[in-house]
CSV table of C-alpha atoms in Angstrom, one decimal:
chain,number,residue,atom,x,y,z
A,213,UNK,CA,106.7,36.9,99.7
A,214,UNK,CA,104.5,38.2,102.5
A,215,UNK,CA,104.6,42.0,102.3
A,216,UNK,CA,102.8,44.1,104.8
A,217,UNK,CA,102.7,47.2,102.7
A,218,UNK,CA,102.0,46.5,99.0
A,219,UNK,CA,102.0,50.2,98.1
A,220,UNK,CA,105.5,50.8,99.5
A,221,UNK,CA,106.7,47.7,97.7
A,222,UNK,CA,105.2,48.9,94.4
A,223,UNK,CA,106.7,52.4,94.7
A,224,UNK,CA,110.2,50.9,95.6
A,225,UNK,CA,110.1,48.6,92.5
A,226,UNK,CA,109.2,51.6,90.3
A,227,UNK,CA,111.9,53.8,91.9
A,228,UNK,CA,114.5,51.1,91.5
A,229,UNK,CA,113.5,50.3,87.9
A,230,UNK,CA,113.7,53.9,86.8
A,231,UNK,CA,117.0,54.3,88.5
A,232,UNK,CA,118.6,51.6,86.3
A,233,UNK,CA,116.6,52.6,83.2
A,234,UNK,CA,114.3,49.5,82.8
A,235,UNK,CA,111.5,49.7,80.3
A,236,UNK,CA,109.1,47.4,82.4
A,237,UNK,CA,108.5,46.7,86.0
A,238,UNK,CA,106.3,44.0,87.6
A,239,UNK,CA,104.5,44.4,90.9
A,240,UNK,CA,102.1,42.1,92.7
A,241,UNK,CA,98.5,42.8,91.7
A,242,UNK,CA,96.1,44.3,94.2
A,243,UNK,CA,93.1,46.7,93.8
A,244,UNK,CA,95.0,49.6,95.4
A,245,UNK,CA,98.1,49.0,93.2
A,246,UNK,CA,95.9,48.8,90.1
A,247,UNK,CA,94.3,52.1,91.1
A,248,UNK,CA,97.8,53.7,91.6
A,249,UNK,CA,98.9,52.4,88.2
A,250,UNK,CA,95.8,53.9,86.5
A,251,UNK,CA,96.5,57.3,88.1
A,252,UNK,CA,100.2,57.1,87.0
A,253,UNK,CA,99.0,56.4,83.4
A,254,UNK,CA,96.2,59.1,83.5
A,255,UNK,CA,98.7,61.7,84.7
A,256,UNK,CA,101.4,60.7,82.1
A,257,UNK,CA,104.0,59.3,84.5
A,258,UNK,CA,103.9,55.8,82.9
A,259,UNK,CA,103.1,54.7,79.3
A,260,UNK,CA,100.8,51.8,80.1
A,261,UNK,CA,100.1,48.9,82.4
A,262,UNK,CA,98.4,45.5,82.2
A,263,UNK,CA,97.5,42.6,84.4
A,264,UNK,CA,99.4,39.4,84.1
A,265,UNK,CA,98.0,36.2,85.6
A,266,UNK,CA,100.3,33.8,87.4
A,267,UNK,CA,99.9,31.0,89.9
A,268,UNK,CA,99.5,33.3,92.9
A,269,UNK,CA,97.7,36.6,93.0
A,270,UNK,CA,98.8,37.9,89.6
A,271,UNK,CA,101.1,40.8,88.6
A,272,UNK,CA,100.8,44.2,87.1
A,273,UNK,CA,103.3,44.9,84.3
A,274,UNK,CA,104.0,48.7,84.1
A,275,UNK,CA,105.7,50.2,81.1
A,276,UNK,CA,107.8,53.0,82.4
A,277,UNK,CA,108.1,56.3,80.5
A,278,UNK,CA,111.2,58.2,79.6
A,279,UNK,CA,111.8,61.5,77.7
A,280,UNK,CA,113.2,61.4,74.2
A,281,UNK,CA,116.7,62.1,75.6
A,282,UNK,CA,116.3,59.2,78.0
A,283,UNK,CA,115.6,61.3,81.1
A,284,UNK,CA,113.3,59.7,83.7
A,285,UNK,CA,109.7,61.1,83.8
A,286,UNK,CA,109.4,60.0,87.5
A,287,UNK,CA,112.0,61.9,89.4
A,288,UNK,CA,110.8,61.2,92.9
A,289,UNK,CA,108.1,58.8,94.2
A,290,UNK,CA,107.5,58.8,98.0
A,291,UNK,CA,105.1,57.0,100.3
A,292,UNK,CA,103.2,59.5,102.5
A,293,UNK,CA,100.7,57.5,104.5
A,294,UNK,CA,102.2,54.4,106.1
A,295,UNK,CA,100.5,51.4,107.8
A,296,UNK,CA,101.7,52.6,111.2
A,297,UNK,CA,100.9,56.3,110.6
A,298,UNK,CA,98.0,57.0,108.2
A,299,UNK,CA,97.8,60.5,106.7
A,300,UNK,CA,94.3,61.9,105.8
A,301,UNK,CA,93.5,65.2,104.3
A,302,UNK,CA,90.3,67.0,103.5
A,303,UNK,CA,89.9,68.4,100.0
A,304,UNK,CA,90.9,71.9,101.1
A,305,UNK,CA,94.0,70.6,102.8
A,306,UNK,CA,95.4,68.7,99.9
A,307,UNK,CA,99.0,69.7,99.3
A,308,UNK,CA,100.4,71.1,96.0
A,309,UNK,CA,103.5,69.2,94.9
A,310,UNK,CA,106.1,71.4,93.2
A,311,UNK,CA,103.5,74.1,92.6
A,312,UNK,CA,101.3,71.7,90.5
A,313,UNK,CA,104.2,70.0,88.6
A,314,UNK,CA,103.8,66.9,90.7
A,315,UNK,CA,100.8,64.9,92.0
A,316,UNK,CA,99.5,63.3,95.1
A,317,UNK,CA,97.8,59.9,94.8
A,318,UNK,CA,94.8,59.8,97.2
A,319,UNK,CA,92.5,56.9,98.2
A,320,UNK,CA,89.0,58.4,98.4
A,321,UNK,CA,85.5,57.0,98.9
A,322,UNK,CA,85.2,57.3,95.1
A,323,UNK,CA,88.3,55.3,94.4
A,324,UNK,CA,92.0,56.1,93.9
A,325,UNK,CA,92.7,59.4,92.2
A,326,UNK,CA,95.1,62.2,91.7
A,327,UNK,CA,94.9,65.4,93.9
A,328,UNK,CA,93.6,67.3,90.8
A,329,UNK,CA,90.7,64.9,90.3
A,330,UNK,CA,90.0,64.9,94.0
A,331,UNK,CA,89.7,68.7,94.0
A,332,UNK,CA,87.3,68.4,90.9
A,333,UNK,CA,85.2,65.8,92.7
A,334,UNK,CA,85.4,67.7,96.0
A,335,UNK,CA,86.6,64.7,98.1
A,336,UNK,CA,89.5,64.2,100.5
A,337,UNK,CA,91.0,60.9,101.7
A,338,UNK,CA,94.1,59.0,102.6
A,339,UNK,CA,97.3,60.6,101.0
A,340,UNK,CA,99.0,57.5,99.6
A,341,UNK,CA,102.1,58.9,97.9
A,342,UNK,CA,103.6,61.9,96.1
A,343,UNK,CA,105.1,61.8,92.6
A,344,UNK,CA,107.1,64.4,90.8
């Protein structure tokens, strides 16, 4: 599969898997997707992830997280910056998602991080996606 936007593909796979209640989802491995998976784990939106080697580029296996009553932890997951229309924000212009209940994933010069960490490190960057 030749996908032009691996981030949108990853988010769509996670969205679809949570919609049907899957425990795991696999996405093609790339540096940016590994960074997003790490942010999702650090912020408590997924339980864990690991890399799986295959004959092509490899996969990331993500263990999705659900509440004890079976409710989804990830309610919405949306792509902000797209290949045709990039969205950049300085640290003072970073949006607050649901008054701090959600996060933005940002690609900065210091790596992929949540909006909270970007504020701590005082860096802005490309707004990849929002999760709540």
